[in-house]
Amino acid sequence: LETINTELFNKVKNTFVEALKVEPAQVTPELQFGDLPQWDSMGHMELLMMLEEDFGVAVNAETIAQLVSIPLICAYIQEGGNA
Amino acid sequence: MPEPVLEIVPETVIPAHLIGQVQSKLAYVDEGIAGAQISAAGDQILIRLREGLLEDRAGELEEKVQRVVNEMAKGSFQPKVEVLEDHLDRPVPYSADPMDELLARGEVVEEETGVFTLGPLLSRLIDYFESRFLELAAHFDAQPYRFPTLMSARFLSRVDYFRAFPHSLTFATHLREDLDVINQFADQTVYGDDGLNTPAESFSRIQAMLSPAVCYHLYFSLADRPLPGGQLVATGVGNCFRYESTNLSSLERLWNFTMREVIFVGAKDFVLENREKARDFMRPIFEEIGLAYRVESANDPFFVGEFRKQAAFQNAFQLKYEIRASLPFKADTLAVGSYNYHQDFFGRHLNISLPGGSPIHTGCVAFGLERMAYAFLAQFGLDQKHWPRAVREALA
């Protein structure tokens, strides 16, 4: 969490909990695509669409393939790479 | 009397890249639909109805069509089209549909909708193409496997197949073990306009399906244990069954077809590198065969509810590339094979692990044998004089 804003992480975590139907404790700062059974292909798409709603993240072929970990998602939002 | 037609203006305009995929799904909307056509602009749908469909069902039909269009097209993602090879401009000498001549010669006989018997010419041609695909298998020292035609419904359920492709499943069943049921069947069964007159309750519960794919059998055989040695290349040929309703057409779209596959199981890099090596290996073979084709990104035909997300995911992660052969008679292309990568999907769902404990990755190269022969004949015709030398000599 040194480089990830704690407040942002907590917001992203809430989106994860809602999109993937997981417990908050399962959403760790280093979490990557595939680490949880719920974060599979369908879970990934659910998650991205919810991130789009919550943070304005653009959902397209590039972001679908890029945003595959919490650090990458947080960095993307932090850098203003949203739609 | 002309077929009745229902004209529908979709609530969501269908983007160009989805027109074919939505159109093919409309066949599954209702048994009263004989065919569907979507305008090039995606703003009009013409539904051909079967005779006898009651007019008062038009509203219900339209509601179902709108539901399909909305689920597939609303908020759809624009796919990134990636062309890895383009040899569509390779000159070919033929431009007619070979199907009429194949039927006239008795080279193909339709036993049932989408079910064909192939004659000597097509069988030899398919044997030749298979021999070329087996060169690919030998290049990787792929281990030979023989897979059954039936596939376990229990395993298909474990890999979420029913959620992704419910529309194309073919079920295997048998009469229940009940003397009265079996005697009743033997004494009273006739085949009528609606098929067999057997009551549904005479049939057993479903334990098996007719295989919709070849490589799944390998993954199922490896389930629930570590993969010995951490990697495997296998090959097998098998019957596949995908029910395509009114989309079943000539040798382009069969209910029952055969596929030869070369299958990679192991770590991510092993699978991805071999998928690429396989494409490199096949390029000069297709050149020798003279095939006009293109290799481009694609997605599997997921059903309506799953389509939008699954297709976008496949596209974004470059999981599927199709070998699309030219069909000059209709200025279109036909998928005759594909290069696939499934990530660790089967490893996770089937609990197959690498020596370190992480789930295995899988990929496969699949060739549709009937489609390959059909596309070849669509490009070169039935007169062997016009065939490329390599094919002509192999069949001499």
Short mmCIF file of C-alpha atoms in Angstrom, two decimals, chain A residues 33-34 36-37 39-42 44-46 49 52 59-62 64-66 68, chain B residues 77-80 160 163 305-306 308-310 312-313 315-317 343-345 348-349:
data_model
loop_
_atom_site.label_atom_id
_atom_site.label_comp_id
_atom_site.label_asym_id
_atom_site.label_seq_id
_atom_site.Cartn_x
_atom_site.Cartn_y
_atom_site.Cartn_z
CA PHE A 33 -6.85 -11.94 -11.59
CA GLY A 34 -7.30 -15.65 -10.92
CA LEU A 36 -9.86 -15.96 -6.17
CA PRO A 37 -12.21 -18.47 -7.83
CA TRP A 39 -12.26 -13.51 -10.14
CA ASP A 40 -12.57 -15.60 -13.31
CA SER A 41 -13.49 -14.43 -16.80
CA MET A 42 -17.12 -13.66 -15.92
CA HIS A 44 -13.58 -9.98 -14.33
CA MET A 45 -16.18 -8.58 -16.68
CA GLU A 46 -18.66 -7.97 -13.82
CA MET A 49 -18.45 -2.94 -15.47
CA GLU A 52 -16.91 1.71 -14.86
CA VAL A 59 -14.19 -0.84 -20.49
CA ASN A 60 -12.63 -1.83 -23.79
CA ALA A 61 -10.31 -4.50 -25.20
CA GLU A 62 -7.25 -2.71 -23.76
CA ILE A 64 -10.08 -5.66 -20.05
CA ALA A 65 -6.65 -7.16 -20.67
CA GLN A 66 -4.67 -4.59 -18.65
CA VAL A 68 -5.71 -7.61 -13.93
CA PHE B 77 -17.83 -3.94 -26.57
CA GLN B 78 -16.22 -3.14 -29.89
CA PRO B 79 -13.85 -6.04 -30.52
CA LYS B 80 -10.24 -5.53 -31.45
CA ASP B 160 -19.77 -24.43 -16.88
CA ARG B 163 -24.21 -21.84 -18.94
CA GLY B 305 -26.87 -14.26 -21.61
CA GLU B 306 -23.16 -15.02 -21.56
CA ARG B 308 -21.46 -10.02 -24.32
CA LYS B 309 -19.04 -10.56 -21.44
CA GLN B 310 -17.46 -13.83 -22.53
CA ALA B 312 -15.32 -9.43 -24.90
CA PHE B 313 -13.06 -11.31 -22.51
CA ASN B 315 -11.22 -10.92 -27.57
CA ALA B 316 -9.33 -8.79 -25.05
CA PHE B 317 -7.06 -11.64 -23.99
CA GLN B 343 -5.70 -19.72 -19.78
CA ASP B 344 -6.00 -21.78 -16.58
CA PHE B 345 -9.77 -22.22 -16.94
CA ARG B 348 -8.98 -24.41 -12.02
CA HIS B 349 -12.36 -25.96 -12.79
#
